[in-house]
Amino acid sequence: MNISDIQSISVVGAGQMGHQIAMLSALGGFETTLQDVDAQVLKKAEGTLHALMDKWEQKGKLSKRERDAAFNRLSFTTNLQKASANADFVVEAVVEKLEIKQEVFAKLDKWTPPHTILATNSSTIVNSLLSSVTSRPEKVVNMHFFFPPLVMDCVEVVMSETTSEETAQLTMAVCEKMNRTGILLKKEISGFVANRILGALQREAVSLYEEGIADFKDIDTICRQALSHPLGPFQIMDLSGIDVGYYVMKQRYKETGDPADQPFASIVEKVQRGDLGRKTGKGWYEYKQTAMREK
């Protein structure tokens, strides 16, 4: 296969990552299907994308013709089998829970054509844990976009021991057509590069907060002003979703058994209350509106 053989892309999961990945795909010229089991989530995703692309058009970031062409290439469905049937490439972007992702991959393996590449947008779950439930481990790869995908340029493309070089290079080529910079990692490790560094920062920040060393707002201020970080660690948690970090920590603890990898008490408390960050209007901070950033 080469990049010209990839005409149709399906994105599974229309949440805060999936719907923007689907838009990148459509803008990149691929016939794109966005699938989610929840029709209301799909409807919200469609409305959000129209609003974002309207603003891009108003700002001159794309023409009306380009905008209309992209939406003509983009379709929505709740039917995973339908979304899988003609896909040349699939990006899975469902909740960061291993058992749910494995269930999705088993279905994708059954319903997609034999040549289809199956990519996961997981930020921590290595693809070998997903390829094990398929008959095509050489065609399974991590394709980790950063939040929000329509803003953030980088994509971590991660190979396992069974991912083929062809699959990795095709995934890199898909990144290029989506106007994103792919970085190829030839050895998988939970959390990859960016999230291992970010996770270490966030763990230390929450530890300092829970020990009463400093208030979370002050820790954010120090990181912004002394370290020149654009956002503090608590602001980043709110932006990406506190529940996302919670599931990441749960998965890592499951893999390592190290008590230090368990979610912090303050994180568990926020997840139990439903205070998940910007998307719920309250996390570490409170927000009057939860609109996604736009490029």
mmCIF file of C-alpha atoms in Angstrom:
data_model
loop_
_atom_site.group_PDB
_atom_site.id
_atom_site.type_symbol
_atom_site.label_atom_id
_atom_site.label_comp_id
_atom_site.label_asym_id
_atom_site.label_seq_id
_atom_site.Cartn_x
_atom_site.Cartn_y
_atom_site.Cartn_z
ATOM 1 C CA MET A 1 0.000 0.000 0.000
ATOM 2 C CA ASN A 2 0.945 3.626 -0.438
ATOM 3 C CA ILE A 3 -0.756 6.841 0.633
ATOM 4 C CA SER A 4 -2.778 7.029 -2.600
ATOM 5 C CA ASP A 5 -4.482 3.770 -1.559
ATOM 6 C CA ILE A 6 -5.911 5.460 1.529
ATOM 7 C CA GLN A 7 -9.053 7.196 0.344
ATOM 8 C CA SER A 8 -11.483 6.608 3.206
ATOM 9 C CA ILE A 9 -10.889 7.209 6.922
ATOM 10 C CA SER A 10 -13.243 6.387 9.788
ATOM 11 C CA VAL A 11 -12.924 7.967 13.222
ATOM 12 C CA VAL A 12 -14.521 6.027 16.071
ATOM 13 C CA GLY A 13 -15.666 8.221 18.938
ATOM 14 C CA ALA A 14 -16.992 11.780 18.466
ATOM 15 C CA GLY A 15 -15.867 13.238 21.778
ATOM 16 C CA GLN A 16 -13.483 16.123 22.357
ATOM 17 C CA MET A 17 -10.704 14.430 20.350
ATOM 18 C CA GLY A 18 -12.538 12.380 17.740
ATOM 19 C CA HIS A 19 -14.658 15.056 16.107
ATOM 20 C CA GLN A 20 -11.648 17.309 15.553
ATOM 21 C CA ILE A 21 -9.547 14.430 14.178
ATOM 22 C CA ALA A 22 -12.379 13.722 11.727
ATOM 23 C CA MET A 23 -12.329 17.365 10.617
ATOM 24 C CA LEU A 24 -8.576 17.206 10.047
ATOM 25 C CA SER A 25 -9.162 14.107 7.942
ATOM 26 C CA ALA A 26 -11.845 15.765 5.827
ATOM 27 C CA LEU A 27 -9.734 18.898 5.409
ATOM 28 C CA GLY A 28 -6.877 16.632 4.320
ATOM 29 C CA GLY A 29 -8.936 15.314 1.427
ATOM 30 C CA PHE A 30 -10.048 11.964 2.827
ATOM 31 C CA GLU A 31 -13.616 10.685 2.610
ATOM 32 C CA THR A 32 -14.320 10.666 6.333
ATOM 33 C CA THR A 33 -16.896 8.990 8.550
ATOM 34 C CA LEU A 34 -17.290 9.986 12.192
ATOM 35 C CA GLN A 35 -18.948 7.283 14.296
ATOM 36 C CA ASP A 36 -20.291 7.347 17.830
ATOM 37 C CA VAL A 37 -22.830 5.157 19.607
ATOM 38 C CA ASP A 38 -24.597 8.275 20.924
ATOM 39 C CA ALA A 39 -26.604 10.202 18.325
ATOM 40 C CA GLN A 40 -26.674 13.294 20.566
ATOM 41 C CA VAL A 41 -22.866 13.304 20.783
ATOM 42 C CA LEU A 42 -22.706 13.160 16.975
ATOM 43 C CA LYS A 43 -25.187 16.009 16.646
ATOM 44 C CA LYS A 44 -23.190 18.138 19.085
ATOM 45 C CA ALA A 45 -19.956 17.289 17.249
ATOM 46 C CA GLU A 46 -21.428 18.339 13.910
ATOM 47 C CA GLY A 47 -22.643 21.648 15.328
ATOM 48 C CA THR A 48 -19.296 22.339 16.992
ATOM 49 C CA LEU A 49 -17.390 21.654 13.772
ATOM 50 C CA HIS A 50 -19.639 23.938 11.727
ATOM 51 C CA ALA A 51 -19.108 26.714 14.268
ATOM 52 C CA LEU A 52 -15.333 26.228 14.271
ATOM 53 C CA MET A 53 -15.059 26.136 10.491
ATOM 54 C CA ASP A 54 -17.292 29.218 10.195
ATOM 55 C CA LYS A 55 -14.782 31.076 12.361
ATOM 56 C CA TRP A 56 -11.869 29.763 10.307
ATOM 57 C CA GLU A 57 -13.590 31.050 7.178
ATOM 58 C CA GLN A 58 -14.274 34.423 8.769
ATOM 59 C CA LYS A 59 -10.616 34.701 9.769
ATOM 60 C CA GLY A 60 -9.430 33.745 6.294
ATOM 61 C CA LYS A 61 -7.877 30.459 7.388
ATOM 62 C CA LEU A 62 -9.807 28.622 4.677
ATOM 63 C CA SER A 63 -12.122 29.587 1.855
ATOM 64 C CA LYS A 64 -15.838 28.863 1.676
ATOM 65 C CA ARG A 65 -15.074 26.444 -1.133
ATOM 66 C CA GLU A 66 -12.548 24.547 1.020
ATOM 67 C CA ARG A 67 -14.942 24.544 3.963
ATOM 68 C CA ASP A 68 -17.850 23.222 1.901
ATOM 69 C CA ALA A 69 -15.650 20.588 0.240
ATOM 70 C CA ALA A 70 -14.497 19.319 3.627
ATOM 71 C CA PHE A 71 -18.047 18.978 4.946
ATOM 72 C CA ASN A 72 -19.065 17.214 1.727
ATOM 73 C CA ARG A 73 -16.396 14.628 2.541
ATOM 74 C CA LEU A 74 -17.578 14.227 6.142
ATOM 75 C CA SER A 75 -20.456 11.965 7.213
ATOM 76 C CA PHE A 76 -21.827 10.882 10.592
ATOM 77 C CA THR A 77 -23.222 7.551 11.798
ATOM 78 C CA THR A 78 -23.996 5.604 14.957
ATOM 79 C CA ASN A 79 -23.393 2.311 13.136
ATOM 80 C CA LEU A 80 -19.842 1.038 13.656
ATOM 81 C CA GLN A 81 -20.175 -1.761 11.110
ATOM 82 C CA LYS A 82 -21.308 0.722 8.476
ATOM 83 C CA ALA A 83 -18.443 3.063 9.335
ATOM 84 C CA SER A 84 -15.970 0.177 9.090
ATOM 85 C CA ALA A 85 -17.097 -1.465 5.870
ATOM 86 C CA ASN A 86 -15.147 0.649 3.366
ATOM 87 C CA ALA A 87 -12.498 2.247 5.569
ATOM 88 C CA ASP A 88 -8.866 2.122 4.471
ATOM 89 C CA PHE A 89 -7.708 3.632 7.754
ATOM 90 C CA VAL A 90 -9.416 3.865 11.150
ATOM 91 C CA VAL A 91 -8.601 6.143 14.079
ATOM 92 C CA GLU A 92 -10.109 4.971 17.367
ATOM 93 C CA ALA A 93 -10.773 7.786 19.853
ATOM 94 C CA VAL A 94 -13.044 6.286 22.506
ATOM 95 C CA VAL A 95 -12.693 6.526 26.288
ATOM 96 C CA GLU A 96 -9.251 5.711 27.732
ATOM 97 C CA LYS A 97 -10.246 2.302 29.113
ATOM 98 C CA LEU A 98 -8.413 -0.787 27.867
ATOM 99 C CA GLU A 99 -11.374 -3.166 27.894
ATOM 100 C CA ILE A 100 -13.548 -0.791 25.866
ATOM 101 C CA LYS A 101 -10.797 -0.171 23.324
ATOM 102 C CA GLN A 102 -10.179 -3.919 22.993
ATOM 103 C CA GLU A 103 -13.869 -4.469 22.333
ATOM 104 C CA VAL A 104 -13.804 -1.805 19.611
ATOM 105 C CA PHE A 105 -10.676 -3.238 18.001
ATOM 106 C CA ALA A 106 -12.101 -6.750 17.934
ATOM 107 C CA LYS A 107 -15.136 -5.423 16.061
ATOM 108 C CA LEU A 108 -13.014 -3.328 13.714
ATOM 109 C CA ASP A 109 -10.869 -6.345 12.901
ATOM 110 C CA LYS A 110 -14.010 -8.269 12.012
ATOM 111 C CA TRP A 111 -15.733 -5.560 9.977
ATOM 112 C CA THR A 112 -12.972 -3.676 8.143
ATOM 113 C CA PRO A 113 -11.315 -4.930 4.928
ATOM 114 C CA PRO A 114 -8.090 -6.956 5.422
ATOM 115 C CA HIS A 115 -5.885 -4.083 4.199
ATOM 116 C CA THR A 116 -7.257 -1.541 6.700
ATOM 117 C CA ILE A 117 -4.850 0.049 9.180
ATOM 118 C CA LEU A 118 -6.219 0.310 12.716
ATOM 119 C CA ALA A 119 -4.824 3.252 14.684
ATOM 120 C CA THR A 120 -5.560 4.227 18.266
ATOM 121 C CA ASN A 121 -5.458 7.798 19.494
ATOM 122 C CA SER A 122 -4.692 6.527 22.999
ATOM 123 C CA SER A 123 -2.300 8.732 24.924
ATOM 124 C CA THR A 124 -1.007 5.935 27.157
ATOM 125 C CA ILE A 125 -2.307 2.500 26.133
ATOM 126 C CA VAL A 126 0.288 0.861 23.907
ATOM 127 C CA ASN A 127 -1.037 -0.633 20.691
ATOM 128 C CA SER A 128 0.256 -4.135 21.430
ATOM 129 C CA LEU A 129 -2.483 -4.406 24.076
ATOM 130 C CA LEU A 130 -5.013 -3.762 21.302
ATOM 131 C CA SER A 131 -3.409 -5.646 18.406
ATOM 132 C CA SER A 132 -3.572 -8.796 20.535
ATOM 133 C CA VAL A 133 -7.353 -8.996 19.954
ATOM 134 C CA THR A 134 -6.956 -8.668 16.163
ATOM 135 C CA SER A 135 -5.729 -10.899 13.351
ATOM 136 C CA ARG A 136 -3.585 -8.065 11.913
ATOM 137 C CA PRO A 137 -1.072 -6.929 14.565
ATOM 138 C CA GLU A 138 1.235 -5.634 11.836
ATOM 139 C CA LYS A 139 -1.460 -3.102 10.854
ATOM 140 C CA VAL A 140 -2.087 -1.709 14.347
ATOM 141 C CA VAL A 141 -0.382 1.507 15.487
ATOM 142 C CA ASN A 142 -0.698 4.387 17.945
ATOM 143 C CA MET A 143 -1.557 7.730 16.352
ATOM 144 C CA HIS A 144 -1.671 10.081 19.308
ATOM 145 C CA PHE A 145 -3.024 13.555 18.530
ATOM 146 C CA PHE A 146 -2.793 16.290 21.151
ATOM 147 C CA PHE A 147 -5.725 18.254 22.501
ATOM 148 C CA PRO A 148 -7.247 20.099 20.778
ATOM 149 C CA PRO A 149 -6.302 18.417 17.462
ATOM 150 C CA LEU A 150 -7.377 21.364 15.305
ATOM 151 C CA VAL A 151 -4.869 23.527 17.180
ATOM 152 C CA MET A 152 -2.000 21.248 18.193
ATOM 153 C CA ASP A 153 0.346 20.279 15.381
ATOM 154 C CA CYS A 154 2.222 17.261 16.809
ATOM 155 C CA VAL A 155 1.179 13.584 16.454
ATOM 156 C CA GLU A 156 3.075 10.748 18.160
ATOM 157 C CA VAL A 157 3.124 7.693 15.856
ATOM 158 C CA VAL A 158 4.192 4.704 17.937
ATOM 159 C CA MET A 159 5.201 1.259 16.708
ATOM 160 C CA SER A 160 5.032 -1.958 18.720
ATOM 161 C CA GLU A 161 7.267 -4.940 18.013
ATOM 162 C CA THR A 162 4.641 -6.228 15.590
ATOM 163 C CA THR A 163 3.732 -2.962 13.817
ATOM 164 C CA SER A 164 5.111 -3.100 10.276
ATOM 165 C CA GLU A 165 7.346 -0.398 8.840
ATOM 166 C CA GLU A 166 4.792 0.024 6.049
ATOM 167 C CA THR A 167 2.027 0.725 8.569
ATOM 168 C CA ALA A 168 4.197 3.256 10.398
ATOM 169 C CA GLN A 169 5.176 5.087 7.223
ATOM 170 C CA LEU A 170 1.601 5.161 5.931
ATOM 171 C CA THR A 171 0.456 6.604 9.254
ATOM 172 C CA MET A 172 3.148 9.269 8.980
ATOM 173 C CA ALA A 173 1.914 10.043 5.454
ATOM 174 C CA VAL A 174 -1.661 10.364 6.747
ATOM 175 C CA CYS A 175 -0.378 12.864 9.328
ATOM 176 C CA GLU A 176 1.221 14.881 6.542
ATOM 177 C CA LYS A 177 -1.995 14.973 4.494
ATOM 178 C CA MET A 178 -3.824 16.138 7.617
ATOM 179 C CA ASN A 179 -1.255 18.954 7.855
ATOM 180 C CA ARG A 180 0.154 17.586 11.105
ATOM 181 C CA THR A 181 3.745 16.845 12.113
ATOM 182 C CA GLY A 182 4.157 13.148 12.839
ATOM 183 C CA ILE A 183 6.964 12.014 15.137
ATOM 184 C CA LEU A 184 7.781 8.311 14.816
ATOM 185 C CA LEU A 185 8.618 6.336 17.965
ATOM 186 C CA LYS A 186 9.932 2.878 17.104
ATOM 187 C CA LYS A 187 9.646 1.494 20.630
ATOM 188 C CA GLU A 188 6.435 1.598 22.628
ATOM 189 C CA ILE A 189 6.232 2.687 26.233
ATOM 190 C CA SER A 190 3.151 3.656 28.215
ATOM 191 C CA GLY A 191 2.594 7.412 27.965
ATOM 192 C CA PHE A 192 5.043 7.772 25.070
ATOM 193 C CA VAL A 193 7.146 10.941 25.289
ATOM 194 C CA ALA A 194 4.987 14.016 25.873
ATOM 195 C CA ASN A 195 2.649 12.489 28.434
ATOM 196 C CA ARG A 196 5.460 10.870 30.414
ATOM 197 C CA ILE A 197 7.092 14.277 30.797
ATOM 198 C CA LEU A 198 3.759 16.009 31.445
ATOM 199 C CA GLY A 199 2.655 13.234 33.816
ATOM 200 C CA ALA A 200 5.805 13.616 35.899
ATOM 201 C CA LEU A 201 5.162 17.364 36.155
ATOM 202 C CA GLN A 202 1.520 16.873 37.097
ATOM 203 C CA ARG A 203 2.264 14.192 39.691
ATOM 204 C CA GLU A 204 4.791 16.461 41.395
ATOM 205 C CA ALA A 205 2.382 19.414 41.220
ATOM 206 C CA VAL A 206 -0.509 17.494 42.797
ATOM 207 C CA SER A 207 1.818 16.030 45.420
ATOM 208 C CA LEU A 208 3.009 19.512 46.404
ATOM 209 C CA TYR A 209 -0.612 20.667 46.583
ATOM 210 C CA GLU A 210 -1.820 17.725 48.690
ATOM 211 C CA GLU A 211 1.146 18.098 51.063
ATOM 212 C CA GLY A 212 0.087 21.702 51.669
ATOM 213 C CA ILE A 213 3.300 23.165 50.243
ATOM 214 C CA ALA A 214 1.428 25.569 47.946
ATOM 215 C CA ASP A 215 -2.032 26.277 46.605
ATOM 216 C CA PHE A 216 -2.716 24.899 43.119
ATOM 217 C CA LYS A 217 -3.133 28.415 41.714
ATOM 218 C CA ASP A 218 0.268 29.394 43.063
ATOM 219 C CA ILE A 219 1.867 26.266 41.602
ATOM 220 C CA ASP A 220 0.382 27.183 38.214
ATOM 221 C CA THR A 221 1.676 30.742 38.547
ATOM 222 C CA ILE A 222 5.194 29.521 39.365
ATOM 223 C CA CYS A 223 5.209 27.194 36.352
ATOM 224 C CA ARG A 224 4.009 29.970 34.045
ATOM 225 C CA GLN A 225 6.209 32.762 35.317
ATOM 226 C CA ALA A 226 9.349 30.955 36.501
ATOM 227 C CA LEU A 227 9.425 28.132 33.942
ATOM 228 C CA SER A 228 7.774 30.012 31.039
ATOM 229 C CA HIS A 229 5.098 27.330 30.612
ATOM 230 C CA PRO A 230 2.088 28.722 28.704
ATOM 231 C CA LEU A 231 -0.261 26.889 31.097
ATOM 232 C CA GLY A 232 0.245 25.551 34.598
ATOM 233 C CA PRO A 233 -0.181 21.807 35.306
ATOM 234 C CA PHE A 234 -3.605 22.251 36.927
ATOM 235 C CA GLN A 235 -4.803 24.363 33.998
ATOM 236 C CA ILE A 236 -3.663 21.628 31.621
ATOM 237 C CA MET A 237 -5.556 19.007 33.627
ATOM 238 C CA ASP A 238 -8.704 21.108 33.321
ATOM 239 C CA LEU A 239 -8.155 21.609 29.607
ATOM 240 C CA SER A 240 -7.598 17.952 28.719
ATOM 241 C CA GLY A 241 -10.156 16.576 31.198
ATOM 242 C CA ILE A 242 -9.443 15.440 34.752
ATOM 243 C CA ASP A 243 -11.166 12.129 34.028
ATOM 244 C CA VAL A 244 -8.730 11.470 31.173
ATOM 245 C CA GLY A 245 -5.794 11.753 33.564
ATOM 246 C CA TYR A 246 -7.636 9.642 36.116
ATOM 247 C CA TYR A 247 -8.134 6.766 33.662
ATOM 248 C CA VAL A 248 -4.516 7.076 32.531
ATOM 249 C CA MET A 249 -3.299 6.701 36.116
ATOM 250 C CA LYS A 250 -5.660 3.779 36.727
ATOM 251 C CA GLN A 251 -4.352 2.018 33.626
ATOM 252 C CA ARG A 252 -0.720 2.623 34.542
ATOM 253 C CA TYR A 253 -1.287 1.317 38.079
ATOM 254 C CA LYS A 254 -2.921 -1.768 36.598
ATOM 255 C CA GLU A 255 0.179 -2.341 34.470
ATOM 256 C CA THR A 256 2.824 -1.590 37.114
ATOM 257 C CA GLY A 257 1.220 -2.387 40.454
ATOM 258 C CA ASP A 258 3.195 0.544 41.869
ATOM 259 C CA PRO A 259 1.132 2.433 44.493
ATOM 260 C CA ALA A 260 2.817 5.654 43.328
ATOM 261 C CA ASP A 261 0.953 5.302 40.021
ATOM 262 C CA GLN A 262 -2.507 5.339 41.622
ATOM 263 C CA PRO A 263 -4.663 8.461 41.148
ATOM 264 C CA PHE A 264 -4.234 11.115 43.835
ATOM 265 C CA ALA A 265 -7.046 11.544 46.368
ATOM 266 C CA SER A 266 -7.889 15.025 45.086
ATOM 267 C CA ILE A 267 -8.185 13.677 41.523
ATOM 268 C CA VAL A 268 -10.445 10.815 42.625
ATOM 269 C CA GLU A 269 -12.647 13.266 44.528
ATOM 270 C CA LYS A 270 -13.107 15.513 41.504
ATOM 271 C CA VAL A 271 -13.959 12.587 39.211
ATOM 272 C CA GLN A 272 -16.518 11.287 41.709
ATOM 273 C CA ARG A 273 -18.124 14.758 41.882
ATOM 274 C CA GLY A 274 -18.117 15.124 38.102
ATOM 275 C CA ASP A 275 -15.861 18.179 38.232
ATOM 276 C CA LEU A 276 -13.839 17.235 35.163
ATOM 277 C CA GLY A 277 -12.504 20.595 34.006
ATOM 278 C CA ARG A 278 -13.497 22.938 31.211
ATOM 279 C CA LYS A 279 -15.932 20.497 29.628
ATOM 280 C CA THR A 280 -18.097 20.427 32.767
ATOM 281 C CA GLY A 281 -17.566 24.068 33.743
ATOM 282 C CA LYS A 282 -15.597 23.201 36.875
ATOM 283 C CA GLY A 283 -12.408 21.341 37.701
ATOM 284 C CA TRP A 284 -9.532 22.896 39.564
ATOM 285 C CA TYR A 285 -10.920 26.203 38.319
ATOM 286 C CA GLU A 286 -14.443 27.332 37.477
ATOM 287 C CA TYR A 287 -15.406 28.337 33.926
ATOM 288 C CA LYS A 288 -18.279 30.441 32.653
ATOM 289 C CA GLN A 289 -18.089 28.776 29.254
ATOM 290 C CA THR A 290 -16.417 25.593 28.040
ATOM 291 C CA ALA A 291 -15.904 26.318 24.342
ATOM 292 C CA MET A 292 -12.911 24.637 22.738
ATOM 293 C CA ARG A 293 -9.986 26.747 21.658
ATOM 294 C CA GLU A 294 -9.804 27.389 17.953
ATOM 295 C CA LYS A 295 -6.831 27.830 15.708
#
